[in-house]
Amino acid sequence: MPPAPAVARPQPKAYDFVNIAFLAITPLIAVLGTAAYVWRQGLVWQDAVLFFVMYYLTGLGITAGYHRYYAHRTYECRRPLQLLYLVFGAAAVENSVLNWASDHRDHHRYVDREEDPYNILRGGLYAHVGWIFYKDTRDQKRRFQNVPDLLKDPLVAWQDRWYLAIVALAGFGLPTLVGALYGRPLAGLLIGGFLRCVVVQHMTFLINSAAHLWGSRPYTEDNTARDSWWLGLFTFGEGYHNFHHKFQADYRNGIRWYQFDLGKWWLLAMRAIGQADRLRKAPEPLILKARLEVQMRHVEQKLAAAQAPERMWQKVQSRLEAGRRRLEGAYAQYQVAKAEYLRRKHEWSEDVRRQWREQVEAHQAEFDDARRRWNDLLRAMNRIPRPSAQTAFSMAFVVDLLKYKVW
Ligand SMILES: [Zn+2]
Ligand SMILES: [Zn+2]
């Protein structure tokens, strides 16, 4: 379904000199100020702890708060946690959550289009920071029509009203005060305030730039968003941006257990202590379907590049289709059986439990086998020769293909 018309976001013209000055001067203070201070006064372990604690609090305020809670509503949480997000999210100096979430919902809805506030197609630097250099000239009355839920929230209204005061107190006053407690207020201001603020800002900005430029697209190729594990390491897991654009209602960005996603682990911890609940997940069969569709499209692109004859197209496509159906079916059956077992095992006798366990294991074995054959099939497709090897194409390929039965 095509997106509804957006509030027109005209080509930016008017510079926002307050934003430009802030974004230009703070890195200078952060880098030169910290360097000069450390040169004269040295560095103590409390400075490093203060930097990382402020980095984590403000970073989580943006990732778990602004992004996954307010912009996408991927879970529910209690007021104390909301307040923590609003205070430390503001301390990251990325605007009030009302503005941030409104821009971000537009980013998802109109990604890579004119109405996308940080449209990567206007250039990496524009998406990273350039877009903030311009005034938002949209009709202010209709500006927040995409965040009606946030407009009703009194805490959000409070943060919007007192945004600058919270920035001053939580973003800069608090680290200065903590610095004063161990006798180095200026270190607190420079390292816990300015340096931390600049680092957290540019980490967030990298998700709008780097995560739309470099990395893989396993879940969708309909937009420029990409997965990159290295970006996830220092952005609280936000580097898994391709998954996030496909399944934005999921509280996770890195969905596998080994994918480094501090936002996901933070939310699991918050649920464990009763501060968050209803953590939403995309259904696994849909995630699998998305991956398979991208893989099938890659094969089709290879066939097209190799100028495969029509007969071959049909043969390959029917093999792929059958393989995909088998894999999806096996996975769905496995999931249903597992869920039923976990839900009802407490009601059953040991005998029934054992029978069900065997059934679940059989479904899992069937799924593993379907997945192995699917991967074999993809590997065979990867050997499709380039057009220059036309003559070798048909025979070698047919031989390869016939080796891999999927049913
Ligand atoms: Zn998002
Ligand atoms: Zn994005």
XYZ file of C-alpha atoms in Angstrom, residues 240-397:
158
model
C 21.171 -4.147 12.809
C 19.251 -1.552 10.894
C 18.046 -3.649 7.952
C 16.127 -5.929 10.306
C 14.842 -2.884 12.154
C 13.456 -1.233 9.008
C 11.670 -4.444 8.024
C 10.319 -5.224 11.514
C 10.159 -1.893 13.327
C 7.632 -3.113 15.912
C 10.147 -5.652 17.268
C 11.889 -4.577 20.495
C 15.110 -6.176 19.275
C 17.435 -4.996 16.519
C 19.943 -7.860 16.678
C 17.604 -10.848 16.927
C 20.044 -13.740 17.309
C 21.356 -14.500 20.798
C 24.937 -13.818 19.679
C 24.135 -10.467 18.067
C 25.383 -7.690 20.333
C 22.301 -5.637 21.139
C 22.584 -3.852 24.482
C 19.140 -2.300 23.982
C 17.572 -5.787 23.808
C 19.437 -7.004 26.914
C 18.580 -3.832 28.810
C 14.870 -4.399 28.090
C 15.038 -8.046 29.167
C 16.642 -6.860 32.423
C 13.948 -4.192 32.876
C 11.269 -6.837 32.356
C 12.955 -9.058 34.942
C 12.679 -6.299 37.557
C 9.097 -5.425 36.602
C 9.757 -2.076 34.900
C 8.919 -3.182 31.334
C 6.593 -5.753 29.812
C 4.841 -6.843 26.597
C 8.103 -6.848 24.673
C 6.935 -7.309 21.087
C 8.600 -9.659 18.653
C 7.985 -10.159 14.938
C 6.660 -13.699 14.293
C 9.580 -15.995 13.420
C 7.873 -17.416 10.284
C 7.594 -13.864 8.887
C 11.271 -13.230 9.588
C 12.183 -16.456 7.792
C 9.884 -15.557 4.869
C 11.566 -12.154 4.513
C 15.017 -13.746 4.364
C 13.962 -16.361 1.837
C 12.409 -13.739 -0.426
C 15.653 -11.759 -0.514
C 17.643 -14.937 -1.243
C 15.252 -15.900 -4.055
C 15.554 -12.454 -5.561
C 19.352 -12.821 -5.595
C 19.063 -16.064 -7.528
C 16.735 -14.441 -10.027
C 19.196 -11.596 -10.506
C 21.952 -14.125 -11.174
C 19.808 -15.956 -13.705
C 19.022 -12.692 -15.445
C 22.726 -11.708 -15.507
C 23.634 -15.122 -16.926
C 20.908 -14.697 -19.578
C 19.509 -18.085 -18.677
C 17.042 -19.511 -21.210
C 13.344 -19.504 -20.395
C 13.209 -23.244 -19.791
C 15.962 -22.951 -17.215
C 14.203 -20.099 -15.452
C 11.102 -22.202 -15.037
C 13.044 -25.163 -13.753
C 15.025 -23.140 -11.255
C 12.043 -21.199 -10.066
C 9.948 -24.290 -9.489
C 12.844 -25.846 -7.508
C 13.224 -22.705 -5.425
C 9.523 -22.375 -4.849
C 9.251 -26.000 -3.717
C 12.285 -25.616 -1.445
C 10.900 -22.481 0.093
C 7.463 -24.005 0.665
C 8.998 -27.023 2.326
C 11.210 -24.890 4.539
C 8.411 -22.530 5.590
C 6.010 -25.411 6.212
C 8.554 -27.364 8.272
C 9.368 -24.281 10.301
C 5.723 -23.450 11.004
C 5.022 -27.021 12.142
C 8.094 -27.019 14.364
C 7.085 -23.695 15.943
C 3.486 -24.800 16.561
C 4.565 -28.094 18.132
C 7.162 -26.401 20.328
C 4.748 -23.713 21.511
C 2.076 -26.301 22.327
C 4.590 -28.421 24.242
C 5.838 -25.463 26.289
C 2.311 -24.248 26.994
C 0.815 -27.530 28.138
C 3.653 -29.704 29.396
C 2.750 -28.985 33.027
C -0.716 -30.533 32.543
C 0.597 -33.764 31.029
C 1.789 -37.044 32.463
C 5.427 -38.009 31.894
C 4.364 -40.397 29.091
C 2.499 -37.739 27.119
C 5.354 -35.317 27.677
C 7.845 -37.789 26.239
C 5.668 -38.406 23.171
C 5.399 -34.672 22.549
C 9.122 -34.176 23.008
C 9.759 -36.794 20.349
C 7.292 -35.076 18.036
C 8.948 -31.705 18.527
C 12.344 -33.251 17.862
C 11.037 -34.867 14.676
C 9.702 -31.497 13.463
C 13.013 -29.876 14.294
C 14.909 -32.560 12.356
C 12.601 -32.015 9.377
C 13.204 -28.259 9.539
C 16.985 -28.711 9.829
C 16.957 -30.995 6.812
C 14.830 -28.558 4.770
C 17.192 -25.748 5.724
C 20.273 -27.749 4.778
C 18.812 -28.569 1.382
C 17.798 -24.976 0.840
C 21.346 -23.837 1.583
C 22.723 -26.497 -0.786
C 20.388 -25.195 -3.455
C 21.568 -21.613 -2.908
C 25.181 -22.754 -3.078
C 24.483 -24.433 -6.405
C 22.915 -21.199 -7.635
C 26.013 -19.292 -6.562
C 27.965 -21.283 -9.087
C 25.939 -19.911 -11.978
C 28.595 -18.759 -14.411
C 28.838 -15.214 -15.684
C 27.617 -14.479 -19.259
C 31.144 -14.861 -20.621
C 30.984 -18.574 -19.838
C 27.747 -19.098 -21.759
C 28.855 -22.329 -23.302
C 29.683 -23.932 -19.957
C 26.476 -22.625 -18.471
C 23.768 -25.025 -19.430
C 25.384 -28.420 -18.923
C 27.358 -27.697 -15.743
C 24.456 -25.902 -14.238
